[in-house]
Tab-separated table of C-alpha atoms in Angstrom:
chain	number	residue	atom	x	y	z
A	173	UNK	CA	5.323	-26.024	-61.671
A	174	UNK	CA	2.969	-23.194	-60.663
A	175	UNK	CA	3.263	-24.205	-57.016
A	176	UNK	CA	7.053	-23.995	-57.288
A	177	UNK	CA	6.887	-20.507	-58.819
A	178	UNK	CA	4.544	-19.310	-56.061
A	179	UNK	CA	6.789	-20.812	-53.390
A	180	UNK	CA	9.927	-19.185	-54.832
A	181	UNK	CA	8.119	-15.846	-55.128
A	182	UNK	CA	6.937	-16.103	-51.516
A	183	UNK	CA	10.432	-16.948	-50.232
A	184	UNK	CA	11.926	-14.074	-52.241
A	185	UNK	CA	9.570	-11.362	-50.988
A	186	UNK	CA	9.722	-12.717	-47.435
A	187	UNK	CA	13.521	-12.624	-47.418
A	188	UNK	CA	13.449	-9.129	-48.927
A	189	UNK	CA	11.106	-7.956	-46.166
A	190	UNK	CA	13.286	-9.556	-43.487
A	191	UNK	CA	16.440	-7.930	-44.872
A	192	UNK	CA	14.751	-4.515	-44.874
A	193	UNK	CA	13.724	-5.098	-41.247
A	194	UNK	CA	17.296	-5.900	-40.287
A	195	UNK	CA	18.823	-2.969	-42.161
A	196	UNK	CA	16.179	-0.288	-41.633
A	197	UNK	CA	14.047	-1.299	-38.631
A	198	UNK	CA	13.331	1.744	-36.463
A	199	UNK	CA	13.119	-0.029	-33.085
A	200	UNK	CA	13.819	-3.620	-31.969
A	201	UNK	CA	10.342	-4.046	-30.426
A	202	UNK	CA	8.633	-2.897	-33.601
A	203	UNK	CA	10.921	-5.000	-35.796
A	204	UNK	CA	10.201	-8.116	-33.727
A	205	UNK	CA	6.448	-7.496	-34.019
A	206	UNK	CA	6.709	-7.234	-37.790
A	207	UNK	CA	8.919	-10.319	-37.874
A	208	UNK	CA	6.141	-12.244	-36.149
A	209	UNK	CA	3.521	-10.893	-38.569
A	210	UNK	CA	5.608	-11.774	-41.638
A	211	UNK	CA	6.369	-15.320	-40.510
A	212	UNK	CA	2.950	-16.106	-39.013
A	213	UNK	CA	0.839	-14.816	-41.921
A	214	UNK	CA	2.096	-16.123	-45.276
A	215	UNK	CA	1.751	-13.519	-48.054
A	216	UNK	CA	-0.671	-11.415	-45.986
A	217	UNK	CA	2.063	-10.596	-43.475
A	218	UNK	CA	4.418	-9.375	-46.179
A	219	UNK	CA	1.685	-7.259	-47.771
A	220	UNK	CA	0.847	-5.723	-44.395
A	221	UNK	CA	4.512	-4.936	-43.877
A	222	UNK	CA	4.848	-3.291	-47.306
A	223	UNK	CA	1.756	-1.147	-46.712
A	224	UNK	CA	2.216	-0.286	-43.047
A	225	UNK	CA	5.646	-1.289	-41.798
A	226	UNK	CA	8.387	-0.198	-44.182
A	227	UNK	CA	10.550	2.579	-42.764
A	228	UNK	CA	10.110	5.027	-45.620
A	229	UNK	CA	12.277	7.609	-43.892
A	230	UNK	CA	15.323	5.391	-44.402
A	231	UNK	CA	14.625	3.342	-47.534
A	232	UNK	CA	14.965	5.688	-50.505
A	233	UNK	CA	13.038	3.441	-52.882
A	234	UNK	CA	9.950	3.630	-50.676
A	235	UNK	CA	10.204	7.312	-49.801
A	236	UNK	CA	7.135	9.324	-50.707
A	237	UNK	CA	8.224	12.206	-52.929
A	238	UNK	CA	5.482	14.394	-51.497
A	239	UNK	CA	6.889	13.943	-47.981
A	240	UNK	CA	10.282	15.236	-49.106
A	241	UNK	CA	8.593	18.119	-50.911
A	242	UNK	CA	6.617	18.971	-47.773
A	243	UNK	CA	9.818	19.056	-45.747
A	244	UNK	CA	11.486	21.394	-48.247
A	245	UNK	CA	8.394	23.603	-48.469
A	246	UNK	CA	8.186	23.875	-44.680
A	247	UNK	CA	11.858	24.866	-44.450
A	248	UNK	CA	11.410	27.482	-47.166
A	249	UNK	CA	8.518	29.094	-45.317
A	250	UNK	CA	9.580	28.423	-41.732
A	251	UNK	CA	9.265	31.092	-39.086
A	252	UNK	CA	12.121	33.534	-38.695
A	253	UNK	CA	14.078	32.556	-35.595
A	254	UNK	CA	13.409	35.169	-32.907
A	255	UNK	CA	15.364	35.328	-29.654
A	256	UNK	CA	13.954	32.370	-27.731
A	257	UNK	CA	12.609	33.764	-24.497
A	258	UNK	CA	9.704	32.984	-22.232
A	259	UNK	CA	8.898	35.901	-20.020
A	260	UNK	CA	9.071	34.968	-16.341
A	261	UNK	CA	9.606	31.344	-17.368
A	262	UNK	CA	11.592	28.750	-15.473
A	263	UNK	CA	14.700	27.089	-16.854
A	264	UNK	CA	12.721	23.914	-17.565
A	265	UNK	CA	10.180	25.906	-19.589
A	266	UNK	CA	12.976	27.427	-21.659
A	267	UNK	CA	14.527	24.014	-22.292
A	268	UNK	CA	11.204	22.530	-23.435
A	269	UNK	CA	10.524	25.537	-25.677
A	270	UNK	CA	14.022	25.198	-27.178
A	271	UNK	CA	13.488	21.489	-27.857
A	272	UNK	CA	10.243	22.181	-29.714
A	273	UNK	CA	11.723	25.122	-31.620
A	274	UNK	CA	14.738	23.089	-32.752
A	275	UNK	CA	12.716	19.989	-33.707
A	276	UNK	CA	9.697	21.659	-35.352
A	277	UNK	CA	10.745	25.192	-36.318
A	278	UNK	CA	7.919	26.823	-34.347
A	279	UNK	CA	8.662	29.244	-31.539
A	280	UNK	CA	6.795	30.296	-28.384
A	281	UNK	CA	4.564	33.347	-28.771
A	282	UNK	CA	3.579	35.645	-25.937
A	283	UNK	CA	0.489	37.814	-25.611
A	284	UNK	CA	-2.146	35.191	-26.379
A	285	UNK	CA	-5.639	34.609	-25.094
A	286	UNK	CA	-6.535	30.927	-24.826
A	287	UNK	CA	-10.063	29.753	-24.045
A	288	UNK	CA	-10.556	26.178	-22.839
A	289	UNK	CA	-13.465	24.303	-24.444
A	290	UNK	CA	-14.094	21.186	-22.400
A	291	UNK	CA	-17.112	19.489	-23.971
A	292	UNK	CA	-18.447	18.849	-27.445
A	293	UNK	CA	-21.519	21.085	-27.422
A	294	UNK	CA	-19.600	23.975	-25.896
A	295	UNK	CA	-16.865	23.585	-28.487
A	296	UNK	CA	-19.223	23.434	-31.445
A	297	UNK	CA	-21.208	26.472	-30.339
A	298	UNK	CA	-17.975	28.470	-29.949
A	299	UNK	CA	-16.740	27.333	-33.374
A	300	UNK	CA	-19.972	28.172	-35.186
A	301	UNK	CA	-20.236	31.551	-33.451
A	302	UNK	CA	-16.712	32.403	-34.619
A	303	UNK	CA	-17.393	31.141	-38.157
A	304	UNK	CA	-20.443	33.378	-38.402
A	305	UNK	CA	-18.211	36.383	-37.678
A	306	UNK	CA	-15.784	35.565	-40.515
A	307	UNK	CA	-15.214	38.456	-42.935
A	308	UNK	CA	-12.398	37.341	-45.276
A	309	UNK	CA	-11.545	33.649	-45.087
A	310	UNK	CA	-12.198	30.412	-43.244
A	311	UNK	CA	-9.580	27.653	-43.262
A	312	UNK	CA	-10.556	24.260	-41.810
A	313	UNK	CA	-8.697	20.983	-41.397
A	314	UNK	CA	-10.106	17.848	-39.707
A	315	UNK	CA	-9.258	14.173	-39.525
A	316	UNK	CA	-12.955	13.238	-39.465
A	317	UNK	CA	-15.815	15.026	-41.184
A	318	UNK	CA	-18.922	12.865	-40.891
A	319	UNK	CA	-22.387	13.112	-42.346
A	320	UNK	CA	-24.840	14.364	-39.758
A	321	UNK	CA	-26.361	17.346	-38.007
A	322	UNK	CA	-23.073	19.224	-37.563
A	323	UNK	CA	-21.995	18.735	-41.163
A	324	UNK	CA	-25.349	20.022	-42.443
A	325	UNK	CA	-25.097	23.028	-40.168
A	326	UNK	CA	-21.606	23.669	-41.524
A	327	UNK	CA	-22.893	23.401	-45.097
A	328	UNK	CA	-25.624	26.000	-44.501
A	329	UNK	CA	-23.196	28.384	-42.809
A	330	UNK	CA	-20.668	28.008	-45.620
A	331	UNK	CA	-23.319	28.753	-48.240
A	332	UNK	CA	-24.226	31.949	-46.430
A	333	UNK	CA	-20.613	33.030	-45.968
A	334	UNK	CA	-19.687	32.421	-49.599
A	335	UNK	CA	-22.587	34.660	-50.650
A	336	UNK	CA	-20.972	37.317	-48.440
A	337	UNK	CA	-17.664	36.896	-50.294
A	338	UNK	CA	-15.784	34.877	-47.668
A	339	UNK	CA	-13.177	32.423	-49.025
A	340	UNK	CA	-13.526	28.905	-47.583
A	341	UNK	CA	-10.957	26.120	-47.768
A	342	UNK	CA	-11.284	22.667	-46.225
A	343	UNK	CA	-8.864	19.743	-45.829
A	344	UNK	CA	-10.032	16.324	-44.637
A	345	UNK	CA	-8.204	13.040	-44.158
A	346	UNK	CA	-9.018	10.405	-46.759
A	347	UNK	CA	-9.104	7.547	-44.213
A	348	UNK	CA	-10.616	9.402	-41.254
A	349	UNK	CA	-13.402	10.773	-43.471
A	350	UNK	CA	-13.678	7.617	-45.574
A	351	UNK	CA	-17.481	7.466	-45.229
A	352	UNK	CA	-18.083	11.136	-46.030
A	353	UNK	CA	-19.007	10.248	-49.583
A	354	UNK	CA	-18.329	12.001	-52.870
A	355	UNK	CA	-21.842	13.413	-53.057
A	356	UNK	CA	-21.224	15.516	-49.944
A	357	UNK	CA	-17.835	16.697	-51.157
A	358	UNK	CA	-19.503	17.651	-54.442
A	359	UNK	CA	-22.205	19.610	-52.570
A	360	UNK	CA	-19.567	21.709	-50.814
A	361	UNK	CA	-17.653	22.307	-54.016
A	362	UNK	CA	-20.797	23.348	-55.879
A	363	UNK	CA	-21.357	26.259	-53.471
A	364	UNK	CA	-17.738	27.408	-53.862
A	365	UNK	CA	-15.890	25.677	-51.012
A	366	UNK	CA	-12.413	24.500	-51.956
A	367	UNK	CA	-12.276	20.958	-50.527
A	368	UNK	CA	-9.308	18.591	-50.724
A	369	UNK	CA	-8.221	15.316	-49.168
A	370	UNK	CA	-4.908	15.135	-47.357
A	371	UNK	CA	-2.898	12.145	-48.611
A	372	UNK	CA	-5.707	10.948	-50.936
A	373	UNK	CA	-6.033	7.250	-51.729
A	374	UNK	CA	-5.234	6.999	-55.425
A	375	UNK	CA	-4.252	4.107	-57.617
A	376	UNK	CA	-0.498	4.096	-58.031
A	377	UNK	CA	0.248	5.927	-54.770
A	378	UNK	CA	-1.850	4.057	-52.208
A	379	UNK	CA	1.154	1.897	-51.305
A	380	UNK	CA	2.955	5.017	-50.133
A	381	UNK	CA	0.108	7.096	-48.672
A	382	UNK	CA	-2.196	4.710	-46.801
A	383	UNK	CA	-0.003	4.667	-43.696
A	384	UNK	CA	0.463	8.447	-43.519
A	385	UNK	CA	-2.682	9.967	-42.063
A	386	UNK	CA	-3.307	13.654	-41.278
A	387	UNK	CA	-4.772	13.643	-37.770
A	388	UNK	CA	-4.625	17.412	-37.188
A	389	UNK	CA	-7.619	19.547	-36.241
A	390	UNK	CA	-7.277	23.206	-37.244
A	391	UNK	CA	-9.600	26.143	-37.831
A	392	UNK	CA	-8.273	29.608	-38.666
A	393	UNK	CA	-10.694	32.494	-39.239
A	394	UNK	CA	-9.435	35.701	-40.889
A	395	UNK	CA	-5.965	34.909	-39.529
A	396	UNK	CA	-7.116	36.206	-36.138
A	397	UNK	CA	-8.951	33.368	-34.405
A	398	UNK	CA	-7.869	29.744	-34.247
A	399	UNK	CA	-9.304	26.507	-32.906
A	400	UNK	CA	-7.376	23.305	-32.322
A	401	UNK	CA	-7.416	20.245	-30.094
A	402	UNK	CA	-9.018	16.830	-30.388
A	403	UNK	CA	-12.556	17.491	-31.628
A	404	UNK	CA	-13.722	16.431	-35.119
A	405	UNK	CA	-16.814	17.339	-37.141
A	406	UNK	CA	-18.940	14.451	-35.888
A	407	UNK	CA	-22.288	14.122	-34.142
A	408	UNK	CA	-20.574	11.837	-31.590
A	409	UNK	CA	-19.742	15.019	-29.686
A	410	UNK	CA	-23.364	16.087	-29.309
A	411	UNK	CA	-25.198	12.719	-29.363
A	412	UNK	CA	-24.279	9.425	-27.654
A	413	UNK	CA	-22.997	6.696	-29.971
A	414	UNK	CA	-24.192	3.123	-29.534
A	415	UNK	CA	-20.847	1.651	-28.487
A	416	UNK	CA	-19.084	4.343	-26.498
A	417	UNK	CA	-21.606	6.986	-25.440
A	418	UNK	CA	-21.019	10.685	-26.009
A	419	UNK	CA	-17.454	11.651	-26.879
A	420	UNK	CA	-15.767	14.061	-24.457
A	421	UNK	CA	-12.828	16.058	-25.785
A	422	UNK	CA	-10.630	19.017	-24.944
A	423	UNK	CA	-10.346	21.826	-27.472
A	424	UNK	CA	-8.884	25.333	-27.477
A	425	UNK	CA	-9.777	28.717	-28.933
A	426	UNK	CA	-6.635	30.746	-29.701
A	427	UNK	CA	-6.330	34.473	-30.210
A	428	UNK	CA	-3.081	36.383	-30.535
A	429	UNK	CA	0.310	35.810	-32.199
A	430	UNK	CA	0.214	32.003	-31.777
A	431	UNK	CA	-2.606	31.923	-34.339
A	432	UNK	CA	-0.041	32.631	-37.065
A	433	UNK	CA	1.975	29.532	-36.097
A	434	UNK	CA	-1.217	27.473	-36.268
A	435	UNK	CA	-2.074	28.976	-39.653
A	436	UNK	CA	1.375	28.161	-41.047
A	437	UNK	CA	0.753	24.466	-40.404
A	438	UNK	CA	-2.582	24.624	-42.227
A	439	UNK	CA	-1.110	26.504	-45.184
A	440	UNK	CA	1.690	23.955	-45.577
A	441	UNK	CA	-0.785	21.046	-45.527
A	442	UNK	CA	-3.195	22.855	-47.851
A	443	UNK	CA	-0.480	23.590	-50.420
A	444	UNK	CA	0.056	19.871	-50.955
A	445	UNK	CA	-3.562	18.787	-50.629
A	446	UNK	CA	-4.574	21.348	-53.288
A	447	UNK	CA	-1.636	20.493	-55.557
A	448	UNK	CA	-0.013	23.888	-55.355
A	449	UNK	CA	-2.343	26.702	-54.245
A	450	UNK	CA	0.125	28.933	-52.438
A	451	UNK	CA	-1.355	30.985	-49.590
A	452	UNK	CA	1.911	32.552	-48.427
A	453	UNK	CA	0.473	35.986	-49.177
A	454	UNK	CA	0.243	39.055	-46.892
A	455	UNK	CA	-3.568	39.027	-46.900
A	456	UNK	CA	-3.539	35.666	-45.100
A	457	UNK	CA	-1.143	36.881	-42.406
A	458	UNK	CA	-2.665	39.955	-40.751
A	459	UNK	CA	-0.854	41.447	-37.801
A	460	UNK	CA	-1.903	39.694	-34.622
A	461	UNK	CA	-1.750	42.059	-31.684
A	462	UNK	CA	-1.524	40.854	-28.115
A	463	UNK	CA	-4.876	39.582	-26.853
A	464	UNK	CA	-3.804	38.326	-23.430
A	465	UNK	CA	-0.844	37.256	-21.329
A	466	UNK	CA	-0.410	33.577	-22.170
A	467	UNK	CA	2.689	32.131	-23.827
A	468	UNK	CA	1.981	29.238	-26.191
A	469	UNK	CA	3.852	27.189	-28.777
A	470	UNK	CA	2.522	25.026	-31.607
A	471	UNK	CA	4.002	21.514	-31.739
A	472	UNK	CA	3.608	19.898	-35.156
A	473	UNK	CA	4.847	16.407	-35.870
A	474	UNK	CA	4.729	13.985	-38.756
A	475	UNK	CA	6.638	11.926	-41.300
A	476	UNK	CA	7.831	15.142	-42.972
A	477	UNK	CA	9.961	15.846	-39.892
A	478	UNK	CA	13.351	14.349	-39.054
A	479	UNK	CA	12.326	14.146	-35.400
A	480	UNK	CA	9.529	12.452	-33.451
A	481	UNK	CA	8.452	15.836	-32.085
A	482	UNK	CA	5.260	14.695	-30.363
A	483	UNK	CA	7.081	11.950	-28.463
A	484	UNK	CA	9.942	14.344	-27.635
A	485	UNK	CA	7.432	16.798	-26.213
A	486	UNK	CA	5.709	14.220	-24.008
A	487	UNK	CA	8.962	12.605	-22.849
A	488	UNK	CA	10.511	15.961	-21.951
A	489	UNK	CA	7.448	17.077	-19.992
A	490	UNK	CA	7.453	13.801	-18.043
A	491	UNK	CA	11.182	14.095	-17.310
A	492	UNK	CA	10.898	17.688	-16.108
A	493	UNK	CA	7.939	17.129	-13.763
A	494	UNK	CA	8.789	17.566	-10.090
A	495	UNK	CA	5.380	17.427	-8.407
A	496	UNK	CA	2.750	15.801	-10.589
A	497	UNK	CA	1.897	14.549	-14.071
A	498	UNK	CA	-1.710	14.295	-15.310
A	499	UNK	CA	-2.319	12.471	-18.593
A	500	UNK	CA	-5.664	11.981	-20.332
A	501	UNK	CA	-5.618	9.834	-23.458
A	502	UNK	CA	-8.006	7.366	-25.111
A	503	UNK	CA	-5.341	5.330	-26.941
A	504	UNK	CA	-2.536	4.933	-24.428
A	505	UNK	CA	-0.067	2.502	-26.034
A	506	UNK	CA	3.242	4.085	-25.057
A	507	UNK	CA	6.626	3.692	-26.668
A	508	UNK	CA	9.334	2.178	-24.476
A	509	UNK	CA	10.700	5.693	-23.905
A	510	UNK	CA	7.408	7.030	-22.560
A	511	UNK	CA	6.708	3.867	-20.549
A	512	UNK	CA	10.060	3.875	-18.762
A	513	UNK	CA	9.971	7.637	-18.147
A	514	UNK	CA	6.553	7.367	-16.491
A	515	UNK	CA	7.730	4.522	-14.271
A	516	UNK	CA	10.855	6.451	-13.287
A	517	UNK	CA	8.797	9.556	-12.505
A	518	UNK	CA	6.414	7.608	-10.258
A	519	UNK	CA	9.243	5.740	-8.517
A	520	UNK	CA	11.035	9.053	-7.841
A	521	UNK	CA	8.030	10.423	-5.961
A	522	UNK	CA	6.251	12.394	-8.676
A	523	UNK	CA	2.461	11.916	-8.516
A	524	UNK	CA	1.487	10.363	-11.853
A	525	UNK	CA	-2.160	9.993	-12.864
A	526	UNK	CA	-3.478	8.450	-16.079
A	527	UNK	CA	-7.129	8.870	-17.143
A	528	UNK	CA	-8.594	6.649	-19.865
A	529	UNK	CA	-12.147	5.741	-20.951
A	530	UNK	CA	-13.680	2.520	-19.642
A	531	UNK	CA	-15.399	2.038	-22.987
A	532	UNK	CA	-13.375	2.063	-26.174
A	533	UNK	CA	-14.230	2.281	-29.851
A	534	UNK	CA	-11.425	-0.210	-30.591
A	535	UNK	CA	-11.210	-3.472	-28.630
A	536	UNK	CA	-7.667	-4.245	-29.732
A	537	UNK	CA	-6.518	-0.844	-28.463
A	538	UNK	CA	-8.216	-1.420	-25.124
A	539	UNK	CA	-6.426	-4.739	-24.653
A	540	UNK	CA	-3.205	-3.113	-25.801
A	541	UNK	CA	-3.588	-0.382	-23.157
A	542	UNK	CA	-4.349	-2.896	-20.422
A	543	UNK	CA	-1.183	-4.810	-21.228
A	544	UNK	CA	0.846	-1.884	-19.816
A	545	UNK	CA	-1.267	-1.195	-16.745
A	546	UNK	CA	0.106	-3.820	-14.359
A	547	UNK	CA	3.698	-2.592	-14.564
A	548	UNK	CA	2.563	1.035	-14.335
A	549	UNK	CA	0.442	0.308	-11.261
A	550	UNK	CA	3.354	-1.588	-9.714
A	551	UNK	CA	5.558	1.488	-10.157
A	552	UNK	CA	2.998	3.703	-8.404
A	553	UNK	CA	1.167	5.249	-11.367
A	554	UNK	CA	-2.508	5.891	-10.544
A	555	UNK	CA	-4.876	4.821	-13.328
A	556	UNK	CA	-8.527	5.860	-13.638
A	557	UNK	CA	-11.220	4.580	-16.015
A	558	UNK	CA	-14.180	6.846	-16.697
A	559	UNK	CA	-17.303	4.636	-16.868
A	560	UNK	CA	-19.667	7.017	-18.675
A	561	UNK	CA	-17.987	9.362	-21.129
A	562	UNK	CA	-15.703	8.284	-23.945
A	563	UNK	CA	-12.780	10.493	-22.988
A	564	UNK	CA	-11.122	11.404	-26.274
A	565	UNK	CA	-8.873	14.206	-24.949
A	566	UNK	CA	-5.142	14.144	-25.614
A	567	UNK	CA	-3.761	16.145	-22.723
A	568	UNK	CA	-0.812	16.318	-20.336
A	569	UNK	CA	-0.307	18.758	-17.445
A	570	UNK	CA	2.739	19.069	-15.186
A	571	UNK	CA	3.374	20.974	-11.932
A	572	UNK	CA	0.706	23.681	-12.436
A	573	UNK	CA	3.142	25.210	-14.939
A	574	UNK	CA	2.881	23.641	-18.384
A	575	UNK	CA	0.031	21.924	-20.221
A	576	UNK	CA	-0.537	20.492	-23.668
A	577	UNK	CA	-3.789	19.925	-25.567
A	578	UNK	CA	-3.982	18.581	-29.089
A	579	UNK	CA	-4.393	15.662	-31.453
A	580	UNK	CA	-1.346	13.576	-30.506
A	581	UNK	CA	-2.071	10.266	-28.781
A	582	UNK	CA	0.410	8.368	-26.621
A	583	UNK	CA	1.041	5.731	-29.266
A	584	UNK	CA	3.494	4.862	-32.008
A	585	UNK	CA	1.177	6.018	-34.789
A	586	UNK	CA	1.038	9.563	-33.408
A	587	UNK	CA	4.776	9.527	-32.727
A	588	UNK	CA	5.942	8.227	-36.112
A	589	UNK	CA	3.278	8.044	-38.809
A	590	UNK	CA	0.498	10.591	-38.346
A	591	UNK	CA	0.615	14.319	-38.955
A	592	UNK	CA	-0.257	15.677	-35.507
A	593	UNK	CA	-0.560	19.035	-33.763
A	594	UNK	CA	-0.496	20.007	-30.077
A	595	UNK	CA	-0.582	23.376	-28.344
A	596	UNK	CA	1.985	23.723	-25.568
A	597	UNK	CA	0.828	26.268	-22.988
A	598	UNK	CA	3.108	27.997	-20.493
A	599	UNK	CA	0.490	29.411	-18.134
A	600	UNK	CA	-0.167	28.572	-14.476
A	601	UNK	CA	-3.839	29.602	-14.482
A	602	UNK	CA	-4.635	27.423	-17.508
A	603	UNK	CA	-2.661	24.484	-16.084
A	604	UNK	CA	-4.618	24.751	-12.827
A	605	UNK	CA	-7.954	24.940	-14.659
A	606	UNK	CA	-7.113	21.888	-16.781
A	607	UNK	CA	-5.892	19.991	-13.708
A	608	UNK	CA	-9.103	20.750	-11.801
A	609	UNK	CA	-11.174	19.502	-14.729
A	610	UNK	CA	-8.967	16.404	-14.891
A	611	UNK	CA	-9.335	15.768	-11.138
A	612	UNK	CA	-13.124	16.068	-11.407
A	613	UNK	CA	-13.141	13.372	-14.094
A	614	UNK	CA	-10.924	11.205	-11.871
A	615	UNK	CA	-13.383	11.564	-8.968
A	616	UNK	CA	-16.151	10.313	-11.272
A	617	UNK	CA	-13.977	7.458	-12.569
A	618	UNK	CA	-13.083	3.993	-11.281
A	619	UNK	CA	-9.588	3.794	-9.838
A	620	UNK	CA	-7.693	0.630	-10.699
A	621	UNK	CA	-6.210	-1.202	-7.717
A	622	UNK	CA	-3.189	-3.412	-8.349
A	623	UNK	CA	-4.280	-6.197	-5.987
A	624	UNK	CA	-7.618	-6.456	-7.837
A	625	UNK	CA	-6.264	-5.806	-11.312
A	626	UNK	CA	-3.944	-8.833	-11.175
A	627	UNK	CA	-7.010	-11.056	-10.585
A	628	UNK	CA	-8.581	-10.267	-13.973
A	629	UNK	CA	-9.576	-13.347	-16.024
A	630	UNK	CA	-6.872	-15.372	-17.744
A	631	UNK	CA	-8.531	-14.860	-21.148
A	632	UNK	CA	-8.144	-11.111	-20.702
A	633	UNK	CA	-4.453	-11.536	-19.904
A	634	UNK	CA	-3.985	-13.680	-23.000
A	635	UNK	CA	-5.729	-11.104	-25.211
A	636	UNK	CA	-3.651	-8.359	-23.634
A	637	UNK	CA	-0.486	-10.328	-24.320
A	638	UNK	CA	-1.417	-10.764	-27.972
A	639	UNK	CA	-2.302	-7.071	-28.282
A	640	UNK	CA	0.975	-6.158	-26.545
A	641	UNK	CA	2.962	-8.062	-29.183
A	642	UNK	CA	1.273	-6.066	-31.920
A	643	UNK	CA	1.130	-2.773	-29.976
A	644	UNK	CA	4.110	-1.188	-31.817
A	645	UNK	CA	2.096	-1.581	-35.011
A	646	UNK	CA	-1.129	0.047	-33.772
């Protein structure tokens, strides 16, 4: 009797999951992958689908109320729409800026100074130097905050700044900072730091929140200076890790009007992490005068948006490239849109280069990446593997005109499920500098050759094939 009940229950939930896939599946490739998971893994497959696969944007029952509230809050406090203009910009720059403005609500700002920070130690020294100069407030948001030398240094600096009367607020991701530990969070709170988890894992809501991670990296100091990019608070950036060596990432220091756009993203996320502390006050938005000549635009994406803004940004940049495309990314598992656009660009004569790390912190991701390489190489895309550094940068540069640095990977998680943030930069000098740094890494890397790549062991091809099936879920 019990066996019959269990069987009926299993059939019922499996059929329910399959019906939801048919009615609300976002893409055929992703739906087929989940179909395989559900049918191949009894019970476990259905549970995985409920936690990680349900399209909560379309199924009202599974919508997260907080996501809808975030969308409404963002609309209420969105930037006033200025005349969209990029001084001395090309038509393609204006089209890309319009796409981002219409899909995210953030507009290009002129008069910025942007400093490129191209290694972990350099980035951390610049961040701590800026934090020491804080006079009014420090706002910080990271996916990963890990116990270690950098965290202890941050703790000491915060203690000093709070004694000086500086307000400090911190957001961390509950999954990314899973091993931070309550004792460390308590230490920060005891000295007066306001610390909150973004999308915390709580009983009763874990079903809805576990698949929505906040992957953004933001620092705003006194509303005047901002930092963003791919770096986290982790000793991996200053000390080699056992599996992947020292992490190498691209980060940016922002000064000028674009800092306000960056701060708006933090304030929106903080409002919900803190359960309602509203920072839309004049003292947190000082006037930002022009600091330089660079035009930049913040690109924020996430499940609170109706559009896959990060994917739109990457796809549009690839489509508009006429001379070259340089992409650096550690987790390159492209959507079908990105994959086909890259192949078309290479086949049309655009020079396309992809730089990835030879070592990876996730084996399944490495095999997933490799499953796309043969068709990319066949189309003429040049692929380089850096053998020493774990290249963690998320960067794209086109035609010495436009570049993007941020947190968004070339994968379905960054396109659909994570809260991400990139900085789109319309500046020839910065694009050239980033391209030269990229080319130097390529010279130090191993270039994949199609005739040799196809000879890789059969077991590798099998593992790649399995990872490819599940790649829409990664």
